[in-house]
Short mmCIF file of C-alpha atoms in Angstrom, two decimals:
data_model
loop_
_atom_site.label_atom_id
_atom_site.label_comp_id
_atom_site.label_asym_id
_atom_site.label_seq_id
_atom_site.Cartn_x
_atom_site.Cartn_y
_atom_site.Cartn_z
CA UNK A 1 0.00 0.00 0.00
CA UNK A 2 3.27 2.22 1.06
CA UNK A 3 4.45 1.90 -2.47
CA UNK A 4 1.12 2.65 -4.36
CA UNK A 5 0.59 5.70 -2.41
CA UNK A 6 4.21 6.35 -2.98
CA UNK A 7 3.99 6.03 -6.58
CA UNK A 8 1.06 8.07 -6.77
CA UNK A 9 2.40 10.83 -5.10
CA UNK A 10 5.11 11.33 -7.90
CA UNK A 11 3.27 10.48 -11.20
CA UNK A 12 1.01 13.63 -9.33
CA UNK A 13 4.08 15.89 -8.60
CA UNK A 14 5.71 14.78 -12.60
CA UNK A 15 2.24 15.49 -14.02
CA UNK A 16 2.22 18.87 -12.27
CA UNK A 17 5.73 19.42 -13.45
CA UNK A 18 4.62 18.71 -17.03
CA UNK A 19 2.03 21.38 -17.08
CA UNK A 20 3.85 24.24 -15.14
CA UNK A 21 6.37 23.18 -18.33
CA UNK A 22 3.76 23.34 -20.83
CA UNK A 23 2.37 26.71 -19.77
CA UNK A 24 6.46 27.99 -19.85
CA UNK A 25 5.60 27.18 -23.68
CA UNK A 26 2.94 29.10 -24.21
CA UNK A 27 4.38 31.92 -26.22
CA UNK A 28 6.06 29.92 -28.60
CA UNK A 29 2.16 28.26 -28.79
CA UNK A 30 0.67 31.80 -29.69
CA UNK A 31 3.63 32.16 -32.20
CA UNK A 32 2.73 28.98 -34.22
CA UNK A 33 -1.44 29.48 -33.47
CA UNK A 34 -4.00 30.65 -35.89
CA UNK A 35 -5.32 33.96 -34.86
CA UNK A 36 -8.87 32.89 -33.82
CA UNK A 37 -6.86 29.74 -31.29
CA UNK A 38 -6.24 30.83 -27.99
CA UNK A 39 -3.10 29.75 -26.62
CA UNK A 40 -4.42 29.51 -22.73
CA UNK A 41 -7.03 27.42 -23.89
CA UNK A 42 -5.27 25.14 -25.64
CA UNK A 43 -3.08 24.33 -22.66
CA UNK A 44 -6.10 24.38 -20.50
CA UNK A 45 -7.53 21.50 -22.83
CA UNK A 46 -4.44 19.62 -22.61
CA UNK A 47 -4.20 19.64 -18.95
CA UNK A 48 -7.49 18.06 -18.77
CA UNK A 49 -6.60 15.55 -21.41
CA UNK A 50 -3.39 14.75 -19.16
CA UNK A 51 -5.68 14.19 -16.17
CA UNK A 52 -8.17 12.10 -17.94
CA UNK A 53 -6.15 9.89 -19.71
CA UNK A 54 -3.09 7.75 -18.33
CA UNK A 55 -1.79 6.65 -21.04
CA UNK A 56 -1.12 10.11 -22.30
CA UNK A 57 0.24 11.34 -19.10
CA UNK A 58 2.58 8.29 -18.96
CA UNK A 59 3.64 9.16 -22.78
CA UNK A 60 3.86 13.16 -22.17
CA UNK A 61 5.74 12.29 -18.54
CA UNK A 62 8.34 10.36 -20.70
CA UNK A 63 8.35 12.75 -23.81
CA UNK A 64 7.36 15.89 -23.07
CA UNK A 65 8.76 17.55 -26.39
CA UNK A 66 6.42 15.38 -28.38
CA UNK A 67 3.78 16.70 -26.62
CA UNK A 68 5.06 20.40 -27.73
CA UNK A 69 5.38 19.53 -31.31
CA UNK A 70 1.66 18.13 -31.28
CA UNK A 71 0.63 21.12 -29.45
CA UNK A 72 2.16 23.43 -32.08
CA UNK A 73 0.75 21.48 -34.92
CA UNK A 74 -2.32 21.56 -33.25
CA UNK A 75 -2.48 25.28 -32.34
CA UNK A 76 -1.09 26.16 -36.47
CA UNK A 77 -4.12 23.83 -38.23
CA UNK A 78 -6.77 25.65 -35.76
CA UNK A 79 -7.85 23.36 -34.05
CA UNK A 80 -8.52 22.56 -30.00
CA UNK A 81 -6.46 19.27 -28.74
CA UNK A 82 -8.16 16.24 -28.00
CA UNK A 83 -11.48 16.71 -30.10
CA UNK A 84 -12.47 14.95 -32.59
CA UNK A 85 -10.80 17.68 -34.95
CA UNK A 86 -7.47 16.99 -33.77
CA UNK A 87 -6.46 13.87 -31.46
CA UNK A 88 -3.66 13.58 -28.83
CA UNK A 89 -2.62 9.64 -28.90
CA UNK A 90 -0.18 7.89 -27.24
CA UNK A 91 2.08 5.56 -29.40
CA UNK A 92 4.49 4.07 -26.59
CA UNK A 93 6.79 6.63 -24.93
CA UNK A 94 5.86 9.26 -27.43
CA UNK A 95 2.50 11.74 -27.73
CA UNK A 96 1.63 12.14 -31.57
CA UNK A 97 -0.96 14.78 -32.86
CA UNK A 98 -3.41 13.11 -35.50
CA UNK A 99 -5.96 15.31 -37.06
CA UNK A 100 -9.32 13.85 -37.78
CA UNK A 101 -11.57 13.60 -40.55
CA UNK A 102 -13.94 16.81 -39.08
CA UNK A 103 -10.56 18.86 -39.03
CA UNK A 104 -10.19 18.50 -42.75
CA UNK A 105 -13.67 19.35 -43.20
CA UNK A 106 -13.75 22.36 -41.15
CA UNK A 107 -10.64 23.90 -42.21
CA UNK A 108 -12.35 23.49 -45.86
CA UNK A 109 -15.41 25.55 -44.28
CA UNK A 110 -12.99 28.28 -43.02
CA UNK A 111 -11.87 29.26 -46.66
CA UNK A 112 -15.55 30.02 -47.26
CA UNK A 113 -15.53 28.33 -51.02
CA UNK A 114 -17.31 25.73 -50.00
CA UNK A 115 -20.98 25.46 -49.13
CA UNK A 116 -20.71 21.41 -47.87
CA UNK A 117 -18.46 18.93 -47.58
CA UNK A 118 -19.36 15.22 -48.35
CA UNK A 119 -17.13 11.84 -47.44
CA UNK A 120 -19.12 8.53 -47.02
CA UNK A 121 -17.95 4.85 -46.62
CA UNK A 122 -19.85 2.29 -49.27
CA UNK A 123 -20.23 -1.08 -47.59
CA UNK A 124 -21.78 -4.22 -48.93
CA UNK A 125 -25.13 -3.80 -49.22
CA UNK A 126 -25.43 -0.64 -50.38
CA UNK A 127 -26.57 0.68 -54.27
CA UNK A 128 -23.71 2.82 -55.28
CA UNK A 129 -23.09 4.28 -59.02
CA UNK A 130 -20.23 7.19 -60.27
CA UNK A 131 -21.98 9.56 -62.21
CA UNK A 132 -18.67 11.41 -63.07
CA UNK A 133 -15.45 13.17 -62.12
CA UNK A 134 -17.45 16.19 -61.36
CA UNK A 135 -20.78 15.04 -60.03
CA UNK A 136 -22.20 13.26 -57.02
CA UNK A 137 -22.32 9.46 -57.23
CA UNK A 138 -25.30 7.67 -56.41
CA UNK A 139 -25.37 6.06 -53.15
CA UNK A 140 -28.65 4.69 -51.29
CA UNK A 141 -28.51 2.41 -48.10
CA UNK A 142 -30.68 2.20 -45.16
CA UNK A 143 -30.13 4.77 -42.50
CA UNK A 144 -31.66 2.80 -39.74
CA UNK A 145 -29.59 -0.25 -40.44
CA UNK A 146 -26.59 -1.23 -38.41
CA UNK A 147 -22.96 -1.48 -39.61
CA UNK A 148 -22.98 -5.35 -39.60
CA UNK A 149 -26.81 -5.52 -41.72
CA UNK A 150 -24.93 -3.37 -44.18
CA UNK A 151 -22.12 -5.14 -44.53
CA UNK A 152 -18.39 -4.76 -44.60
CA UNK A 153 -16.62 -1.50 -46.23
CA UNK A 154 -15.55 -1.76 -49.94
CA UNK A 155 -14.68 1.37 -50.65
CA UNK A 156 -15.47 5.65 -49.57
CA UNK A 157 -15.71 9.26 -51.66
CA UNK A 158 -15.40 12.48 -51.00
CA UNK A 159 -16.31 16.02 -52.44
CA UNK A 160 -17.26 19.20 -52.26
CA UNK A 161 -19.94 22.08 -53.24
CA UNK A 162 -18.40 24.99 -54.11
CA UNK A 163 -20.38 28.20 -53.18
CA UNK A 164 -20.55 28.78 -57.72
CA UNK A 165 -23.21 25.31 -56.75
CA UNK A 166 -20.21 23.31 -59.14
CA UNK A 167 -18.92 19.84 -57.35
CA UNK A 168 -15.48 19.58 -57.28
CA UNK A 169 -13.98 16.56 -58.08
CA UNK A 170 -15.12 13.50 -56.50
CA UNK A 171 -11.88 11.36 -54.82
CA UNK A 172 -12.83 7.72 -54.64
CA UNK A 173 -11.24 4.85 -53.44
CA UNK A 174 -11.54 1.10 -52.89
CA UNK A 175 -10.51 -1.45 -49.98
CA UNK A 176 -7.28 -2.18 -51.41
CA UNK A 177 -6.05 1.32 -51.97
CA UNK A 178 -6.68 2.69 -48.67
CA UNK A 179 -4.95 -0.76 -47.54
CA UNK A 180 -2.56 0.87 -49.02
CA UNK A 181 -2.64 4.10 -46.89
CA UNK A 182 -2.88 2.12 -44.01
CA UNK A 183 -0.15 0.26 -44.08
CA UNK A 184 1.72 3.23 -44.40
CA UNK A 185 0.64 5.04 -41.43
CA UNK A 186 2.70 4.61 -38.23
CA UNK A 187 1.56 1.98 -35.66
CA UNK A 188 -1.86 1.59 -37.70
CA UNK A 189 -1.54 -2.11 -36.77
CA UNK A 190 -1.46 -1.28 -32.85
CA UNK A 191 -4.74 -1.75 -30.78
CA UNK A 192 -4.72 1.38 -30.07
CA UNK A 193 -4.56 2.82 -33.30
CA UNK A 194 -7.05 4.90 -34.98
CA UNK A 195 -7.13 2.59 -37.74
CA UNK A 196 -8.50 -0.16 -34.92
CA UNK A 197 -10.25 1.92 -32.71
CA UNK A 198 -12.14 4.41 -35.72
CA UNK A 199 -11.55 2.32 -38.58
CA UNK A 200 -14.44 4.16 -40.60
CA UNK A 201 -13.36 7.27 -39.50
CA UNK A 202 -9.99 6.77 -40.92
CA UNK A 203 -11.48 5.65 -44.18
CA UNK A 204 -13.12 8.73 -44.60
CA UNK A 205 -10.31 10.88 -43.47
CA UNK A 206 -8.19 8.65 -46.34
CA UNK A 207 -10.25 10.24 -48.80
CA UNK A 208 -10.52 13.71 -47.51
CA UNK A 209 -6.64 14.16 -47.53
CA UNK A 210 -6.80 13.14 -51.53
CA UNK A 211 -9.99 15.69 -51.79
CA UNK A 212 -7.44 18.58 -50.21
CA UNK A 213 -5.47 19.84 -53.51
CA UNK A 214 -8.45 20.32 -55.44
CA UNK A 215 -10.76 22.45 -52.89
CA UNK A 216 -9.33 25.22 -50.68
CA UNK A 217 -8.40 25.17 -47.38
CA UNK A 218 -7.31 27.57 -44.31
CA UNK A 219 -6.16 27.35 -40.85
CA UNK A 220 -7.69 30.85 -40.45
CA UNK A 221 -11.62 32.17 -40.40
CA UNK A 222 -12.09 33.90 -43.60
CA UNK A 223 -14.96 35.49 -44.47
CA UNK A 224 -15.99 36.48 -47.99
CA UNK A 225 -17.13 39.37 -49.07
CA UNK A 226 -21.03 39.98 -50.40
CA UNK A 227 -20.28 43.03 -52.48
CA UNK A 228 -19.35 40.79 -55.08
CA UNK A 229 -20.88 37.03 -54.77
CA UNK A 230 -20.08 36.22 -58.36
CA UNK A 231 -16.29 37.17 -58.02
CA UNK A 232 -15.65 35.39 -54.68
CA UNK A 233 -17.40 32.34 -56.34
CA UNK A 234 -15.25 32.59 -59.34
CA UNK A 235 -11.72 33.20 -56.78
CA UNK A 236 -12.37 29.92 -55.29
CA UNK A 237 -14.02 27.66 -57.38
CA UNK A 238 -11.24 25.35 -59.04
CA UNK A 239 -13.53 24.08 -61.54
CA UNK A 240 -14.54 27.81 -63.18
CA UNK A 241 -14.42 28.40 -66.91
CA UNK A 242 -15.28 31.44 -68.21
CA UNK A 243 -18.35 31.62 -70.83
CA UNK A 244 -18.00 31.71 -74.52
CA UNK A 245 -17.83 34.87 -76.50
CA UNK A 246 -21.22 35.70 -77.57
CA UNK A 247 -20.96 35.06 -81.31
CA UNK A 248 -22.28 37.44 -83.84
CA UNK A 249 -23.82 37.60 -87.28
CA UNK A 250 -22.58 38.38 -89.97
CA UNK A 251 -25.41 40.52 -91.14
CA UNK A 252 -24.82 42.71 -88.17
CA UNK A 253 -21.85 43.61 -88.66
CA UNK A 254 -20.95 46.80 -90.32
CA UNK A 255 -17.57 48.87 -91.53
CA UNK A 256 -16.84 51.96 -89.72
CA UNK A 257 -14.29 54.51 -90.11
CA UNK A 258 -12.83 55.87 -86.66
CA UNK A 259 -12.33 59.46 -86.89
CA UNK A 260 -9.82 61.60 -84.57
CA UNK A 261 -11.21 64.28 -82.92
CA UNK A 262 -10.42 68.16 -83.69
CA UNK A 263 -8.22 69.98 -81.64
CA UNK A 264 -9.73 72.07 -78.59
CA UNK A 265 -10.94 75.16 -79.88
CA UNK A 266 -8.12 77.38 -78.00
CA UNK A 267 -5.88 76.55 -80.25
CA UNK A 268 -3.63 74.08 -78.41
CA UNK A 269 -2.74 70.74 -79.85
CA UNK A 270 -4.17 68.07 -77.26
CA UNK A 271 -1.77 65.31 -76.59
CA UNK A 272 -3.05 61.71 -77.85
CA UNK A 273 -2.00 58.25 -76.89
CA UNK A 274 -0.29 56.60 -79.05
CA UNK A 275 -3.09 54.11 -80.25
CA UNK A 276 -5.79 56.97 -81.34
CA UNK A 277 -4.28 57.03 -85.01
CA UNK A 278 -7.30 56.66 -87.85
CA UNK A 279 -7.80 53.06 -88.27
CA UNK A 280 -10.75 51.04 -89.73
CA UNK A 281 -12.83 48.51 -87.50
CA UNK A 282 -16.03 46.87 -87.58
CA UNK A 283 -18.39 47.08 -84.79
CA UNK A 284 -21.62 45.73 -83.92
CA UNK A 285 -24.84 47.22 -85.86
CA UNK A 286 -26.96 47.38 -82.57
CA UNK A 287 -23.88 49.36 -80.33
CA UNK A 288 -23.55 51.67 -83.26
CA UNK A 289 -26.76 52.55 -83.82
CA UNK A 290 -27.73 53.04 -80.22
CA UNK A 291 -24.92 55.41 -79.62
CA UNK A 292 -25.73 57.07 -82.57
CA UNK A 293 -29.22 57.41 -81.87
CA UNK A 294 -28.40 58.70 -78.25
CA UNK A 295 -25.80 61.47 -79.56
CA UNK A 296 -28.46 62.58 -82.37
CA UNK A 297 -31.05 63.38 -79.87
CA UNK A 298 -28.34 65.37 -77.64
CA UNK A 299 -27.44 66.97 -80.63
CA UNK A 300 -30.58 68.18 -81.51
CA UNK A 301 -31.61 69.31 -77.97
CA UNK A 302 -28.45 71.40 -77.89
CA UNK A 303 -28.97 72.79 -81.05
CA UNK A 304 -32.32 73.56 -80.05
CA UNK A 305 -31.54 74.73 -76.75
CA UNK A 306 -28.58 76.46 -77.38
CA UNK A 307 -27.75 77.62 -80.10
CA UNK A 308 -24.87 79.85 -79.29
CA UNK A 309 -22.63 77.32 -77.37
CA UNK A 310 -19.76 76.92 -78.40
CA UNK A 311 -19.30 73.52 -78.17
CA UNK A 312 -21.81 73.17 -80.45
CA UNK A 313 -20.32 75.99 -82.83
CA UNK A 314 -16.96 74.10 -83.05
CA UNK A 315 -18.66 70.37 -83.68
CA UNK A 316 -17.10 68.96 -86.81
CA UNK A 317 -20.02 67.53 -89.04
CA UNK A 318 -18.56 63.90 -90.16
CA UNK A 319 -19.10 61.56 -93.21
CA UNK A 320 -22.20 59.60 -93.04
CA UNK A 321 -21.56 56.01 -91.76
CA UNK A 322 -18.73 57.24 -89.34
CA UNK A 323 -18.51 56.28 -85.75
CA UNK A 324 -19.71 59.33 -83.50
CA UNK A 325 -16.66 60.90 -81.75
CA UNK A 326 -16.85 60.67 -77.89
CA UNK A 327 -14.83 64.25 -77.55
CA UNK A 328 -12.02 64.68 -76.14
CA UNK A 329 -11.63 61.74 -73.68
CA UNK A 330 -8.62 59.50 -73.40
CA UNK A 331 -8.99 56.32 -74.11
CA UNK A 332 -8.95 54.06 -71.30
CA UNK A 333 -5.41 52.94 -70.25
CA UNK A 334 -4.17 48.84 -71.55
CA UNK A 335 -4.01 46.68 -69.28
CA UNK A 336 0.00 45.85 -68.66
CA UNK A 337 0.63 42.14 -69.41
CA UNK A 338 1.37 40.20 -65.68
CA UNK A 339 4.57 38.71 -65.17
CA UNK A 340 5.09 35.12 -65.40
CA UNK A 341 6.22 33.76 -62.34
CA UNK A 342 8.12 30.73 -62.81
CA UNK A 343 6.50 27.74 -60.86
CA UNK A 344 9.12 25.43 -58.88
CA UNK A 345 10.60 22.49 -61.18
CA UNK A 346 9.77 18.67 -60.60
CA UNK A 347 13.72 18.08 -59.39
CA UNK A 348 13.20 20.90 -56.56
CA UNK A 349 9.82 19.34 -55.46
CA UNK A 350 12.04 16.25 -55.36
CA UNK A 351 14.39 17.53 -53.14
CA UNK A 352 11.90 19.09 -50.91
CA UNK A 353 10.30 15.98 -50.36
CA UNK A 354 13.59 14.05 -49.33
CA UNK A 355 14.45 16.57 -47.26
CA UNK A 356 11.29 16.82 -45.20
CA UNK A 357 11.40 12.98 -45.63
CA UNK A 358 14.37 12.89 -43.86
CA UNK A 359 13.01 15.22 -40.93
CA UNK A 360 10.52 12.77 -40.30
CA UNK A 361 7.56 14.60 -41.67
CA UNK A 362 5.52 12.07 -43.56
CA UNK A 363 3.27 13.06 -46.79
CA UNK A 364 -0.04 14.00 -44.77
CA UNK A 365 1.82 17.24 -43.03
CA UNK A 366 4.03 17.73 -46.05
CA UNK A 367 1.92 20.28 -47.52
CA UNK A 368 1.21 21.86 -44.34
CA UNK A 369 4.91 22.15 -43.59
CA UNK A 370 5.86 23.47 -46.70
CA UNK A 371 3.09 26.60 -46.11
CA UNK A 372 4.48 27.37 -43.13
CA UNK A 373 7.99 27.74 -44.44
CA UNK A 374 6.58 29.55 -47.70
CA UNK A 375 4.20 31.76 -45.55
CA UNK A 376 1.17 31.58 -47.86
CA UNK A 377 -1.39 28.55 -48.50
CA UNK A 378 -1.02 25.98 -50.85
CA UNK A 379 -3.04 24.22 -53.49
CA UNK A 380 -0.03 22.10 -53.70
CA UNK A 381 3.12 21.60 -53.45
CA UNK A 382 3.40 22.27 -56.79
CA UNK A 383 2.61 25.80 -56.41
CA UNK A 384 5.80 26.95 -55.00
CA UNK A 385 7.55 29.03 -57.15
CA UNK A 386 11.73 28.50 -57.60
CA UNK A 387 12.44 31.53 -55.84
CA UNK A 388 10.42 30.14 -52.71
CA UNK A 389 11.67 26.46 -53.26
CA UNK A 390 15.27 27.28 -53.27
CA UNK A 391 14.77 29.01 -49.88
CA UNK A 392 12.72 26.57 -48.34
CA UNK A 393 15.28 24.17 -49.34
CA UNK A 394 18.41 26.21 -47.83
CA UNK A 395 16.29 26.83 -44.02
CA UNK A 396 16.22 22.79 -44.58
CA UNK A 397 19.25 22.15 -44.63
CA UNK A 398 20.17 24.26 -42.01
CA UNK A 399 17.94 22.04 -39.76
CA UNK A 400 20.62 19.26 -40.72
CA UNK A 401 18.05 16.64 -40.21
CA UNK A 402 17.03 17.72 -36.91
CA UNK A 403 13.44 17.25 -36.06
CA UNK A 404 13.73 19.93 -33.32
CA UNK A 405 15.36 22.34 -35.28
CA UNK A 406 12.47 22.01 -37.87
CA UNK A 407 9.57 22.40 -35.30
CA UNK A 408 11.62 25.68 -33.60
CA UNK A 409 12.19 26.83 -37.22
CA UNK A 410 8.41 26.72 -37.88
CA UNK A 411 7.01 27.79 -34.67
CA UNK A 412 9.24 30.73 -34.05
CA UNK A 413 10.23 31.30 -38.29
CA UNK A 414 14.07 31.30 -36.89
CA UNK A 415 16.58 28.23 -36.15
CA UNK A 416 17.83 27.62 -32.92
CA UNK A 417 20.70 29.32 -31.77
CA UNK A 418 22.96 26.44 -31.67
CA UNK A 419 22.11 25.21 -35.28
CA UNK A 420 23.18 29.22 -36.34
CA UNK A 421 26.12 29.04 -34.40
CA UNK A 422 27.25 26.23 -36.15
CA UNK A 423 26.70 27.74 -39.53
CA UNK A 424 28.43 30.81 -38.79
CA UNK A 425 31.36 29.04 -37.38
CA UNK A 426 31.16 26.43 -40.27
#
């Protein structure tokens, strides 16, 4: 009994210790966080985590600094620990943050493109059809019937309604493939895995991850704007192509001679840009004969009206058929041709990928990773331009295949002092 009370007395006094550590961490929590996470709460969570489950104390107790790195990954996606966005689990003497299946989903929700999200499992039983790349499959089972009437899973899809009402495009996958994933994820065949404990859970999540590149996603809140619905649909819909020219008849179209405008009547030569020389173009019979219409009638009330203005004295009278002048306005400026930005080559994508690789971040946080170092979100990884890959490649290795240095590097955007030391020394 001595030694039970005994040994309860420190695994209290360690877990206390742990937490009066954790909290020393909290600015380097805010520094990683998304701006809507509060960094007391999320060690507030934790704490109660700690107390509720011994397992995880025992793990955190042994590793604390895995339970930091979780924390941090945690805090940067947006999410609160230990929900079913974002698990803490215990794999041995180590604490490792897992994001869950409603943490995709909602960080989908907080780019505001999408109006819902969709990921179902397809077991035995139930009637399922693709329809498409780009529209819903049809899938009918029985709501009220239990896992084991329905059968066993053979497959799950996922997509997404973008707020344009388009679907993006529809990720599916069968038994074998997200085998596939699961043998790949660490400890998946431990019983307390979430691949044992939440197998369907995990199956959807599977498909979510492959859903990510083509819908957008953001660990912050961002709302869009309702001044201009149609633009904000078009900024964030992946599948958007704009309409067709409107085509026009032949029989409508007519020739037209442009012709410049006379000088201003004070005798001053008015600068003109250098596209306003005579030219001949053919413009729509409807345009042209509205605007002519339109200027006739002002004509005719100023002539009527006034008959000594001046602007009316100086008016040129032009050839019949000619396009009416507009007067002396510029024409509106041309738009300047945007610089192509050269995307990041296959070889440097490559190398990124064996670097993290080698840092121990697998391909689920890969593309989280790399927009932290790049400071912007992602599509893909694929988006990075050279400029941005060659950097993110030099701060790697500086980390020199420390995990640590990596996790300081993103939470605080500098290496630790040691690692700089080094370099400068080096």
């Amino acid at each position: 009994m001595t030694q039970t009370v005994s040994g309860a007395v420190a695994t209290r006094d360690r877990s206390d210790q742990l937490v009066t550590w954790i909290r020393r961490q909290q600015d380097d929590i805010a520094m990683a966080a998304a701006s809507h996470v509060k960094p007391s709460a999320v060690i507030r969570v934790t704490q109660g985590a700690l107390r509720r489950d011994t397992k995880l104390l025992a793990a955190a107790i042994a590793n604390p600094q895995s339970l930091l790195y979780a924390l941090l990954d945690c805090a940067r996606l947006g999410h609160e620990p230990d929900t079913d966005d974002y698990y803490l689990v215990p794999f041995g003497q180590e604490v490792t943050g897992i994001e869950g299946y409603k943490g995709i989903i909602e960080r989908m929700f907080r780019a505001g493109g999408v109006t819902s999200v969709v990921a179902q499992v397809v077991r035995k039983t139930d009637r399922y059809a693709p329809r498409g790349e780009n529209t819903p499959p049809l899938h009918e089972y029985d709501d009220f019937a239990s896992a084991d009437d329905r059968g066993p899973m053979r497959g799950a899809y996922a997509y997404a309604i973008f707020t344009s009402g388009r679907c993006s495009q529809v990720i599916r996958m069968g038994r074998a493939e997200i085998m596939e994933h699961k043998a790949a994820s660490r400890g998946s065949d431990r019983a307390d895995s979430p691949w044992q404990k939440w197998e369907p859970a995990m199956w959807k999540k599977t498909v979510l991850r492959g859903l990510e590149p083509y819908v957008p996603t953001s660990n912050e809140f961002r709302a869009l704007s309702g001044a201009a619905p149609a633009a904000a649909d078009r900024a964030t819909d992946f599948t958007y192509l704009p309409p067709p020219p409107a085509s026009v008849a032949d029989s409508e179209i007519v020739d037209a001679e442009i012709v410049d405008d006379p000088p201003p009547s004070n005798g001053r030569a008015e600068q003109k840009p250098p596209n306003s020389s005579p030219r001949t173009a053919r413009r729509k019979t409807a345009a042209a004969g509205d605007d002519t219409r339109s200027r006739s009638r002002s004509a005719d009330g100023a002539q009527d009206g006034a008959a000594g203005d001046s602007t009316a004295q100086d008016a040129t009278p032009r050839a019949a058929g000619a396009a009416p002048s507009r007067g002396a306005q510029p024409l509106p400026p041309q738009p300047e041709d945007e610089p192509q930005v050269a995307l990041a080559t296959s070889g440097q994508l490559g190398m990124l990928g064996q670097r993290l690789g080698k840092l121990g971040v697998d391909d689920e946080n890969r593309l989280s990773t790399l927009e932290k170092l790049a400071g912007r979100d992602l599509a893909a990884p694929a988006d990075l331009t050279r400029d941005e890959a060659a950097r993110i490649r030099g701060l790697l290795d500086r980390c020199r295949e420390d995990r640590g240095a990596l996790v300081e590097l993103l939470a605080t955007g500098q290496l630790p002092e040691a690692e700089q030391a080094g370099e400068d020394g080096g």
